[in-house]
Amino acid sequence: MEGLFDDIARQIDPAGAARAQTAENRRALLASDEVGFLSIKRNEWTPDGKNFLKGLMKMLHTEGSHPGLSDEDQCTFRLHIALVTARMFLRRLQQGHLS
């Protein structure tokens, strides 16, 4: 998911994405008034860190980036939430709809 949002930032604002030092900064760029891809109003991204994407990243990596094997239910849940989320944002990108 992190790579997806990095790539979206690079596609929408290559110069801004290059200046952003971290993935979190690139997500903040996507929510900025200049870009407007992520919606602050819908809590997709907020400056205080209490937002959908921050929560999703934590949920997908509850025990770090390589915690070992997850059980089948956790794997299925993580796969589906990642697919649905990716589809929503990729569709928005494809249609040129900004927040």
PDB file of N, CA and C in Angstrom:
ATOM      1  N   MET A   1       0.827  -1.185   0.000  1.00  0.00           N
ATOM      2  CA  MET A   1       0.000   0.000   0.000  1.00  0.00           C
ATOM      3  C   MET A   1       0.876   1.256   0.000  1.00  0.00           C
ATOM      4  N   GLU A   2       1.943   1.209   0.776  1.00  0.00           N
ATOM      5  CA  GLU A   2       2.814   2.386   0.824  1.00  0.00           C
ATOM      6  C   GLU A   2       3.361   2.701  -0.563  1.00  0.00           C
ATOM      7  N   GLY A   3       3.783   1.661  -1.272  1.00  0.00           N
ATOM      8  CA  GLY A   3       4.301   1.842  -2.620  1.00  0.00           C
ATOM      9  C   GLY A   3       3.261   2.395  -3.582  1.00  0.00           C
ATOM     10  N   LEU A   4       2.016   1.974  -3.412  1.00  0.00           N
ATOM     11  CA  LEU A   4       0.932   2.479  -4.257  1.00  0.00           C
ATOM     12  C   LEU A   4       0.795   3.990  -4.109  1.00  0.00           C
ATOM     13  N   PHE A   5       0.750   4.467  -2.872  1.00  0.00           N
ATOM     14  CA  PHE A   5       0.589   5.906  -2.656  1.00  0.00           C
ATOM     15  C   PHE A   5       1.836   6.679  -3.067  1.00  0.00           C
ATOM     16  N   ASP A   6       3.016   6.068  -2.921  1.00  0.00           N
ATOM     17  CA  ASP A   6       4.230   6.713  -3.429  1.00  0.00           C
ATOM     18  C   ASP A   6       4.138   6.893  -4.942  1.00  0.00           C
ATOM     19  N   ASP A   7       3.695   5.842  -5.643  1.00  0.00           N
ATOM     20  CA  ASP A   7       3.581   5.920  -7.101  1.00  0.00           C
ATOM     21  C   ASP A   7       2.514   6.919  -7.540  1.00  0.00           C
ATOM     22  N   ILE A   8       1.397   6.964  -6.816  1.00  0.00           N
ATOM     23  CA  ILE A   8       0.353   7.944  -7.143  1.00  0.00           C
ATOM     24  C   ILE A   8       0.900   9.361  -6.980  1.00  0.00           C
ATOM     25  N   ALA A   9       1.637   9.593  -5.898  1.00  0.00           N
ATOM     26  CA  ALA A   9       2.227  10.922  -5.678  1.00  0.00           C
ATOM     27  C   ALA A   9       3.195  11.269  -6.804  1.00  0.00           C
ATOM     28  N   ARG A  10       4.006  10.291  -7.223  1.00  0.00           N
ATOM     29  CA  ARG A  10       4.962  10.547  -8.311  1.00  0.00           C
ATOM     30  C   ARG A  10       4.250  10.839  -9.631  1.00  0.00           C
ATOM     31  N   GLN A  11       3.116  10.197  -9.849  1.00  0.00           N
ATOM     32  CA  GLN A  11       2.375  10.430 -11.091  1.00  0.00           C
ATOM     33  C   GLN A  11       1.687  11.794 -11.087  1.00  0.00           C
ATOM     34  N   ILE A  12       1.088  12.164  -9.959  1.00  0.00           N
ATOM     35  CA  ILE A  12       0.340  13.423  -9.892  1.00  0.00           C
ATOM     36  C   ILE A  12       1.264  14.630  -9.790  1.00  0.00           C
ATOM     37  N   ASP A  13       2.294  14.530  -8.941  1.00  0.00           N
ATOM     38  CA  ASP A  13       3.195  15.668  -8.705  1.00  0.00           C
ATOM     39  C   ASP A  13       4.630  15.156  -8.584  1.00  0.00           C
ATOM     40  N   PRO A  14       5.279  14.859  -9.710  1.00  0.00           N
ATOM     41  CA  PRO A  14       6.626  14.286  -9.659  1.00  0.00           C
ATOM     42  C   PRO A  14       7.628  15.128  -8.864  1.00  0.00           C
ATOM     43  N   ALA A  15       7.595  16.438  -9.044  1.00  0.00           N
ATOM     44  CA  ALA A  15       8.550  17.305  -8.341  1.00  0.00           C
ATOM     45  C   ALA A  15       8.277  17.306  -6.841  1.00  0.00           C
ATOM     46  N   GLY A  16       7.020  17.420  -6.456  1.00  0.00           N
ATOM     47  CA  GLY A  16       6.664  17.406  -5.039  1.00  0.00           C
ATOM     48  C   GLY A  16       6.990  16.077  -4.389  1.00  0.00           C
ATOM     49  N   ALA A  17       6.735  14.985  -5.099  1.00  0.00           N
ATOM     50  CA  ALA A  17       7.035  13.656  -4.562  1.00  0.00           C
ATOM     51  C   ALA A  17       8.538  13.467  -4.387  1.00  0.00           C
ATOM     52  N   ALA A  18       9.316  14.017  -5.307  1.00  0.00           N
ATOM     53  CA  ALA A  18      10.774  13.910  -5.201  1.00  0.00           C
ATOM     54  C   ALA A  18      11.299  14.691  -4.000  1.00  0.00           C
ATOM     55  N   ARG A  19      10.664  15.814  -3.683  1.00  0.00           N
ATOM     56  CA  ARG A  19      11.090  16.618  -2.523  1.00  0.00           C
ATOM     57  C   ARG A  19      10.676  15.982  -1.198  1.00  0.00           C
ATOM     58  N   ALA A  20       9.601  15.218  -1.199  1.00  0.00           N
ATOM     59  CA  ALA A  20       9.113  14.599   0.045  1.00  0.00           C
ATOM     60  C   ALA A  20      10.104  13.521   0.478  1.00  0.00           C
ATOM     61  N   GLN A  21      10.538  13.586   1.709  1.00  0.00           N
ATOM     62  CA  GLN A  21      11.577  12.682   2.198  1.00  0.00           C
ATOM     63  C   GLN A  21      11.055  11.320   2.653  1.00  0.00           C
ATOM     64  N   THR A  22       9.779  11.237   2.997  1.00  0.00           N
ATOM     65  CA  THR A  22       9.230   9.989   3.531  1.00  0.00           C
ATOM     66  C   THR A  22       7.903   9.661   2.848  1.00  0.00           C
ATOM     67  N   ALA A  23       7.479   8.416   2.999  1.00  0.00           N
ATOM     68  CA  ALA A  23       6.178   8.002   2.459  1.00  0.00           C
ATOM     69  C   ALA A  23       5.056   8.799   3.117  1.00  0.00           C
ATOM     70  N   GLU A  24       5.193   9.066   4.397  1.00  0.00           N
ATOM     71  CA  GLU A  24       4.164   9.851   5.087  1.00  0.00           C
ATOM     72  C   GLU A  24       4.086  11.264   4.516  1.00  0.00           C
ATOM     73  N   ASN A  25       5.232  11.850   4.195  1.00  0.00           N
ATOM     74  CA  ASN A  25       5.234  13.180   3.572  1.00  0.00           C
ATOM     75  C   ASN A  25       4.590  13.148   2.189  1.00  0.00           C
ATOM     76  N   ARG A  26       4.782  12.044   1.455  1.00  0.00           N
ATOM     77  CA  ARG A  26       4.143  11.937   0.143  1.00  0.00           C
ATOM     78  C   ARG A  26       2.629  11.803   0.287  1.00  0.00           C
ATOM     79  N   ARG A  27       2.150  11.107   1.318  1.00  0.00           N
ATOM     80  CA  ARG A  27       0.703  11.038   1.551  1.00  0.00           C
ATOM     81  C   ARG A  27       0.170  12.414   1.950  1.00  0.00           C
ATOM     82  N   ALA A  28       0.921  13.145   2.758  1.00  0.00           N
ATOM     83  CA  ALA A  28       0.508  14.511   3.114  1.00  0.00           C
ATOM     84  C   ALA A  28       0.445  15.386   1.858  1.00  0.00           C
ATOM     85  N   LEU A  29       1.378  15.202   0.944  1.00  0.00           N
ATOM     86  CA  LEU A  29       1.355  15.925  -0.325  1.00  0.00           C
ATOM     87  C   LEU A  29       0.066  15.623  -1.088  1.00  0.00           C
ATOM     88  N   LEU A  30      -0.337  14.354  -1.099  1.00  0.00           N
ATOM     89  CA  LEU A  30      -1.566  13.969  -1.803  1.00  0.00           C
ATOM     90  C   LEU A  30      -2.804  14.611  -1.190  1.00  0.00           C
ATOM     91  N   ALA A  31      -2.734  14.951   0.092  1.00  0.00           N
ATOM     92  CA  ALA A  31      -3.873  15.595   0.769  1.00  0.00           C
ATOM     93  C   ALA A  31      -3.787  17.115   0.740  1.00  0.00           C
ATOM     94  N   SER A  32      -2.682  17.652   0.251  1.00  0.00           N
ATOM     95  CA  SER A  32      -2.501  19.108   0.260  1.00  0.00           C
ATOM     96  C   SER A  32      -3.527  19.794  -0.634  1.00  0.00           C
ATOM     97  N   ASP A  33      -3.741  21.066  -0.377  1.00  0.00           N
ATOM     98  CA  ASP A  33      -4.670  21.855  -1.196  1.00  0.00           C
ATOM     99  C   ASP A  33      -4.230  21.895  -2.661  1.00  0.00           C
ATOM    100  N   GLU A  34      -2.924  21.878  -2.897  1.00  0.00           N
ATOM    101  CA  GLU A  34      -2.407  21.940  -4.261  1.00  0.00           C
ATOM    102  C   GLU A  34      -2.737  20.682  -5.052  1.00  0.00           C
ATOM    103  N   VAL A  35      -2.709  19.521  -4.388  1.00  0.00           N
ATOM    104  CA  VAL A  35      -2.934  18.250  -5.075  1.00  0.00           C
ATOM    105  C   VAL A  35      -4.377  17.785  -4.889  1.00  0.00           C
ATOM    106  N   GLY A  36      -4.832  17.713  -3.663  1.00  0.00           N
ATOM    107  CA  GLY A  36      -6.221  17.377  -3.378  1.00  0.00           C
ATOM    108  C   GLY A  36      -6.662  15.974  -3.737  1.00  0.00           C
ATOM    109  N   PHE A  37      -5.740  15.021  -3.759  1.00  0.00           N
ATOM    110  CA  PHE A  37      -6.120  13.642  -4.094  1.00  0.00           C
ATOM    111  C   PHE A  37      -6.756  12.926  -2.908  1.00  0.00           C
ATOM    112  N   LEU A  38      -6.178  13.083  -1.729  1.00  0.00           N
ATOM    113  CA  LEU A  38      -6.746  12.485  -0.517  1.00  0.00           C
ATOM    114  C   LEU A  38      -7.647  13.501   0.169  1.00  0.00           C
ATOM    115  N   SER A  39      -8.763  13.026   0.670  1.00  0.00           N
ATOM    116  CA  SER A  39      -9.746  13.914   1.290  1.00  0.00           C
ATOM    117  C   SER A  39      -9.517  14.039   2.794  1.00  0.00           C
ATOM    118  N   ILE A  40      -9.281  15.252   3.228  1.00  0.00           N
ATOM    119  CA  ILE A  40      -9.210  15.527   4.662  1.00  0.00           C
ATOM    120  C   ILE A  40     -10.616  15.479   5.246  1.00  0.00           C
ATOM    121  N   LYS A  41     -11.589  15.958   4.484  1.00  0.00           N
ATOM    122  CA  LYS A  41     -12.985  15.987   4.933  1.00  0.00           C
ATOM    123  C   LYS A  41     -13.500  14.573   5.257  1.00  0.00           C
ATOM    124  N   ARG A  42     -13.077  13.578   4.478  1.00  0.00           N
ATOM    125  CA  ARG A  42     -13.502  12.194   4.715  1.00  0.00           C
ATOM    126  C   ARG A  42     -12.520  11.424   5.596  1.00  0.00           C
ATOM    127  N   ASN A  43     -11.590  12.132   6.217  1.00  0.00           N
ATOM    128  CA  ASN A  43     -10.587  11.540   7.104  1.00  0.00           C
ATOM    129  C   ASN A  43      -9.708  10.499   6.418  1.00  0.00           C
ATOM    130  N   GLU A  44      -9.521  10.631   5.114  1.00  0.00           N
ATOM    131  CA  GLU A  44      -8.562   9.755   4.446  1.00  0.00           C
ATOM    132  C   GLU A  44      -7.155  10.114   4.913  1.00  0.00           C
ATOM    133  N   TRP A  45      -6.944  11.417   5.138  1.00  0.00           N
ATOM    134  CA  TRP A  45      -5.657  11.896   5.657  1.00  0.00           C
ATOM    135  C   TRP A  45      -5.909  13.134   6.496  1.00  0.00           C
ATOM    136  N   THR A  46      -5.273  13.214   7.649  1.00  0.00           N
ATOM    137  CA  THR A  46      -5.350  14.398   8.506  1.00  0.00           C
ATOM    138  C   THR A  46      -3.969  14.674   9.075  1.00  0.00           C
ATOM    139  N   PRO A  47      -3.657  15.926   9.334  1.00  0.00           N
ATOM    140  CA  PRO A  47      -2.334  16.268   9.854  1.00  0.00           C
ATOM    141  C   PRO A  47      -2.024  15.660  11.224  1.00  0.00           C
ATOM    142  N   ASP A  48      -3.051  15.360  12.017  1.00  0.00           N
ATOM    143  CA  ASP A  48      -2.807  14.846  13.368  1.00  0.00           C
ATOM    144  C   ASP A  48      -2.524  13.347  13.413  1.00  0.00           C
ATOM    145  N   GLY A  49      -2.560  12.667  12.281  1.00  0.00           N
ATOM    146  CA  GLY A  49      -2.261  11.243  12.242  1.00  0.00           C
ATOM    147  C   GLY A  49      -3.428  10.337  12.581  1.00  0.00           C
ATOM    148  N   LYS A  50      -4.587  10.909  12.853  1.00  0.00           N
ATOM    149  CA  LYS A  50      -5.776  10.115  13.189  1.00  0.00           C
ATOM    150  C   LYS A  50      -6.651  10.029  11.942  1.00  0.00           C
ATOM    151  N   ASN A  51      -6.237   9.162  11.011  1.00  0.00           N
ATOM    152  CA  ASN A  51      -6.920   9.095   9.731  1.00  0.00           C
ATOM    153  C   ASN A  51      -6.956   7.672   9.206  1.00  0.00           C
ATOM    154  N   PHE A  52      -7.732   7.470   8.165  1.00  0.00           N
ATOM    155  CA  PHE A  52      -7.931   6.146   7.592  1.00  0.00           C
ATOM    156  C   PHE A  52      -6.618   5.510   7.148  1.00  0.00           C
ATOM    157  N   LEU A  53      -5.810   6.224   6.375  1.00  0.00           N
ATOM    158  CA  LEU A  53      -4.597   5.614   5.838  1.00  0.00           C
ATOM    159  C   LEU A  53      -3.586   5.270   6.919  1.00  0.00           C
ATOM    160  N   LYS A  54      -3.439   6.126   7.897  1.00  0.00           N
ATOM    161  CA  LYS A  54      -2.516   5.833   9.004  1.00  0.00           C
ATOM    162  C   LYS A  54      -2.994   4.587   9.752  1.00  0.00           C
ATOM    163  N   GLY A  55      -4.304   4.521  10.027  1.00  0.00           N
ATOM    164  CA  GLY A  55      -4.865   3.353  10.695  1.00  0.00           C
ATOM    165  C   GLY A  55      -4.721   2.096   9.861  1.00  0.00           C
ATOM    166  N   LEU A  56      -4.934   2.215   8.558  1.00  0.00           N
ATOM    167  CA  LEU A  56      -4.794   1.064   7.671  1.00  0.00           C
ATOM    168  C   LEU A  56      -3.365   0.543   7.680  1.00  0.00           C
ATOM    169  N   MET A  57      -2.399   1.439   7.586  1.00  0.00           N
ATOM    170  CA  MET A  57      -0.997   1.011   7.600  1.00  0.00           C
ATOM    171  C   MET A  57      -0.656   0.297   8.906  1.00  0.00           C
ATOM    172  N   LYS A  58      -1.146   0.818  10.011  1.00  0.00           N
ATOM    173  CA  LYS A  58      -0.904   0.163  11.303  1.00  0.00           C
ATOM    174  C   LYS A  58      -1.586  -1.196  11.360  1.00  0.00           C
ATOM    175  N   MET A  59      -2.798  -1.279  10.817  1.00  0.00           N
ATOM    176  CA  MET A  59      -3.546  -2.532  10.841  1.00  0.00           C
ATOM    177  C   MET A  59      -2.863  -3.594   9.975  1.00  0.00           C
ATOM    178  N   LEU A  60      -2.329  -3.180   8.848  1.00  0.00           N
ATOM    179  CA  LEU A  60      -1.670  -4.129   7.958  1.00  0.00           C
ATOM    180  C   LEU A  60      -0.333  -4.603   8.511  1.00  0.00           C
ATOM    181  N   HIS A  61       0.270  -3.820   9.389  1.00  0.00           N
ATOM    182  CA  HIS A  61       1.594  -4.150   9.929  1.00  0.00           C
ATOM    183  C   HIS A  61       1.582  -4.113  11.454  1.00  0.00           C
ATOM    184  N   THR A  62       0.661  -4.852  12.059  1.00  0.00           N
ATOM    185  CA  THR A  62       0.510  -4.788  13.515  1.00  0.00           C
ATOM    186  C   THR A  62       1.744  -5.265  14.268  1.00  0.00           C
ATOM    187  N   GLU A  63       2.528  -6.139  13.646  1.00  0.00           N
ATOM    188  CA  GLU A  63       3.719  -6.661  14.325  1.00  0.00           C
ATOM    189  C   GLU A  63       4.983  -6.353  13.535  1.00  0.00           C
ATOM    190  N   GLY A  64       5.000  -5.230  12.868  1.00  0.00           N
ATOM    191  CA  GLY A  64       6.153  -4.864  12.059  1.00  0.00           C
ATOM    192  C   GLY A  64       5.975  -5.317  10.621  1.00  0.00           C
ATOM    193  N   SER A  65       6.957  -5.038   9.799  1.00  0.00           N
ATOM    194  CA  SER A  65       6.820  -5.333   8.374  1.00  0.00           C
ATOM    195  C   SER A  65       6.976  -6.814   8.051  1.00  0.00           C
ATOM    196  N   HIS A  66       7.680  -7.565   8.880  1.00  0.00           N
ATOM    197  CA  HIS A  66       7.875  -9.002   8.638  1.00  0.00           C
ATOM    198  C   HIS A  66       7.644  -9.786   9.928  1.00  0.00           C
ATOM    199  N   PRO A  67       6.378  -9.919  10.357  1.00  0.00           N
ATOM    200  CA  PRO A  67       6.110 -10.552  11.647  1.00  0.00           C
ATOM    201  C   PRO A  67       6.140 -12.069  11.616  1.00  0.00           C
ATOM    202  N   GLY A  68       6.297 -12.674  10.463  1.00  0.00           N
ATOM    203  CA  GLY A  68       6.185 -14.120  10.344  1.00  0.00           C
ATOM    204  C   GLY A  68       4.872 -14.457   9.669  1.00  0.00           C
ATOM    205  N   LEU A  69       4.427 -15.674   9.853  1.00  0.00           N
ATOM    206  CA  LEU A  69       3.201 -16.114   9.193  1.00  0.00           C
ATOM    207  C   LEU A  69       1.972 -15.672   9.963  1.00  0.00           C
ATOM    208  N   SER A  70       0.993 -15.159   9.236  1.00  0.00           N
ATOM    209  CA  SER A  70      -0.298 -14.815   9.828  1.00  0.00           C
ATOM    210  C   SER A  70      -1.237 -15.991   9.625  1.00  0.00           C
ATOM    211  N   ASP A  71      -2.263 -16.072  10.463  1.00  0.00           N
ATOM    212  CA  ASP A  71      -3.237 -17.139  10.254  1.00  0.00           C
ATOM    213  C   ASP A  71      -4.087 -16.813   9.023  1.00  0.00           C
ATOM    214  N   GLU A  72      -4.841 -17.796   8.567  1.00  0.00           N
ATOM    215  CA  GLU A  72      -5.603 -17.650   7.323  1.00  0.00           C
ATOM    216  C   GLU A  72      -6.598 -16.495   7.377  1.00  0.00           C
ATOM    217  N   ASP A  73      -7.291 -16.333   8.500  1.00  0.00           N
ATOM    218  CA  ASP A  73      -8.267 -15.247   8.611  1.00  0.00           C
ATOM    219  C   ASP A  73      -7.598 -13.881   8.507  1.00  0.00           C
ATOM    220  N   GLN A  74      -6.457 -13.712   9.169  1.00  0.00           N
ATOM    221  CA  GLN A  74      -5.738 -12.432   9.092  1.00  0.00           C
ATOM    222  C   GLN A  74      -5.243 -12.165   7.676  1.00  0.00           C
ATOM    223  N   CYS A  75      -4.716 -13.198   7.029  1.00  0.00           N
ATOM    224  CA  CYS A  75      -4.242 -13.037   5.646  1.00  0.00           C
ATOM    225  C   CYS A  75      -5.379 -12.628   4.724  1.00  0.00           C
ATOM    226  N   THR A  76      -6.517 -13.295   4.866  1.00  0.00           N
ATOM    227  CA  THR A  76      -7.675 -12.993   4.021  1.00  0.00           C
ATOM    228  C   THR A  76      -8.162 -11.572   4.267  1.00  0.00           C
ATOM    229  N   PHE A  77      -8.251 -11.188   5.531  1.00  0.00           N
ATOM    230  CA  PHE A  77      -8.692  -9.837   5.875  1.00  0.00           C
ATOM    231  C   PHE A  77      -7.754  -8.791   5.287  1.00  0.00           C
ATOM    232  N   ARG A  78      -6.466  -8.961   5.502  1.00  0.00           N
ATOM    233  CA  ARG A  78      -5.493  -7.982   5.013  1.00  0.00           C
ATOM    234  C   ARG A  78      -5.515  -7.883   3.493  1.00  0.00           C
ATOM    235  N   LEU A  79      -5.619  -9.024   2.830  1.00  0.00           N
ATOM    236  CA  LEU A  79      -5.676  -9.026   1.370  1.00  0.00           C
ATOM    237  C   LEU A  79      -6.896  -8.259   0.874  1.00  0.00           C
ATOM    238  N   HIS A  80      -8.053  -8.565   1.427  1.00  0.00           N
ATOM    239  CA  HIS A  80      -9.280  -7.927   0.947  1.00  0.00           C
ATOM    240  C   HIS A  80      -9.315  -6.428   1.235  1.00  0.00           C
ATOM    241  N   ILE A  81      -8.905  -6.024   2.409  1.00  0.00           N
ATOM    242  CA  ILE A  81      -8.943  -4.584   2.704  1.00  0.00           C
ATOM    243  C   ILE A  81      -7.937  -3.830   1.836  1.00  0.00           C
ATOM    244  N   ALA A  82      -6.797  -4.461   1.558  1.00  0.00           N
ATOM    245  CA  ALA A  82      -5.812  -3.821   0.680  1.00  0.00           C
ATOM    246  C   ALA A  82      -6.341  -3.725  -0.751  1.00  0.00           C
ATOM    247  N   LEU A  83      -6.985  -4.780  -1.239  1.00  0.00           N
ATOM    248  CA  LEU A  83      -7.524  -4.764  -2.602  1.00  0.00           C
ATOM    249  C   LEU A  83      -8.629  -3.728  -2.772  1.00  0.00           C
ATOM    250  N   VAL A  84      -9.556  -3.689  -1.828  1.00  0.00           N
ATOM    251  CA  VAL A  84     -10.671  -2.738  -1.917  1.00  0.00           C
ATOM    252  C   VAL A  84     -10.156  -1.299  -1.841  1.00  0.00           C
ATOM    253  N   THR A  85      -9.231  -1.057  -0.934  1.00  0.00           N
ATOM    254  CA  THR A  85      -8.676   0.292  -0.783  1.00  0.00           C
ATOM    255  C   THR A  85      -7.905   0.703  -2.035  1.00  0.00           C
ATOM    256  N   ALA A  86      -7.056  -0.198  -2.530  1.00  0.00           N
ATOM    257  CA  ALA A  86      -6.280   0.112  -3.730  1.00  0.00           C
ATOM    258  C   ALA A  86      -7.199   0.399  -4.911  1.00  0.00           C
ATOM    259  N   ARG A  87      -8.239  -0.401  -5.072  1.00  0.00           N
ATOM    260  CA  ARG A  87      -9.169  -0.190  -6.185  1.00  0.00           C
ATOM    261  C   ARG A  87      -9.827   1.186  -6.104  1.00  0.00           C
ATOM    262  N   MET A  88     -10.243   1.570  -4.912  1.00  0.00           N
ATOM    263  CA  MET A  88     -10.906   2.859  -4.757  1.00  0.00           C
ATOM    264  C   MET A  88      -9.986   4.006  -5.191  1.00  0.00           C
ATOM    265  N   PHE A  89      -8.744   3.979  -4.714  1.00  0.00           N
ATOM    266  CA  PHE A  89      -7.837   5.078  -5.031  1.00  0.00           C
ATOM    267  C   PHE A  89      -7.331   5.013  -6.473  1.00  0.00           C
ATOM    268  N   LEU A  90      -7.129   3.810  -7.009  1.00  0.00           N
ATOM    269  CA  LEU A  90      -6.721   3.704  -8.413  1.00  0.00           C
ATOM    270  C   LEU A  90      -7.833   4.170  -9.351  1.00  0.00           C
ATOM    271  N   ARG A  91      -9.066   3.863  -8.997  1.00  0.00           N
ATOM    272  CA  ARG A  91     -10.201   4.334  -9.801  1.00  0.00           C
ATOM    273  C   ARG A  91     -10.278   5.863  -9.758  1.00  0.00           C
ATOM    274  N   ARG A  92     -10.067   6.428  -8.585  1.00  0.00           N
ATOM    275  CA  ARG A  92     -10.066   7.895  -8.453  1.00  0.00           C
ATOM    276  C   ARG A  92      -8.966   8.497  -9.326  1.00  0.00           C
ATOM    277  N   LEU A  93      -7.801   7.881  -9.295  1.00  0.00           N
ATOM    278  CA  LEU A  93      -6.682   8.370 -10.104  1.00  0.00           C
ATOM    279  C   LEU A  93      -7.014   8.269 -11.594  1.00  0.00           C
ATOM    280  N   GLN A  94      -7.554   7.130 -12.007  1.00  0.00           N
ATOM    281  CA  GLN A  94      -7.884   6.909 -13.411  1.00  0.00           C
ATOM    282  C   GLN A  94      -8.925   7.908 -13.907  1.00  0.00           C
ATOM    283  N   GLN A  95      -9.906   8.194 -13.078  1.00  0.00           N
ATOM    284  CA  GLN A  95     -10.980   9.095 -13.478  1.00  0.00           C
ATOM    285  C   GLN A  95     -10.620  10.567 -13.292  1.00  0.00           C
ATOM    286  N   GLY A  96      -9.468  10.813 -12.679  1.00  0.00           N
ATOM    287  CA  GLY A  96      -9.040  12.189 -12.471  1.00  0.00           C
ATOM    288  C   GLY A  96      -9.839  12.919 -11.418  1.00  0.00           C
ATOM    289  N   HIS A  97     -10.533  12.162 -10.577  1.00  0.00           N
ATOM    290  CA  HIS A  97     -11.332  12.785  -9.515  1.00  0.00           C
ATOM    291  C   HIS A  97     -10.433  13.052  -8.322  1.00  0.00           C
ATOM    292  N   LEU A  98     -10.343  14.266  -7.973  1.00  0.00           N
ATOM    293  CA  LEU A  98      -9.605  14.627  -6.774  1.00  0.00           C
ATOM    294  C   LEU A  98     -10.621  14.906  -5.694  1.00  0.00           C
ATOM    295  N   SER A  99     -10.176  14.883  -4.454  1.00  0.00           N
ATOM    296  CA  SER A  99     -11.103  15.013  -3.327  1.00  0.00           C
ATOM    297  C   SER A  99     -11.899  16.281  -3.445  1.00  0.00           C
TER     298      SER A  99
END
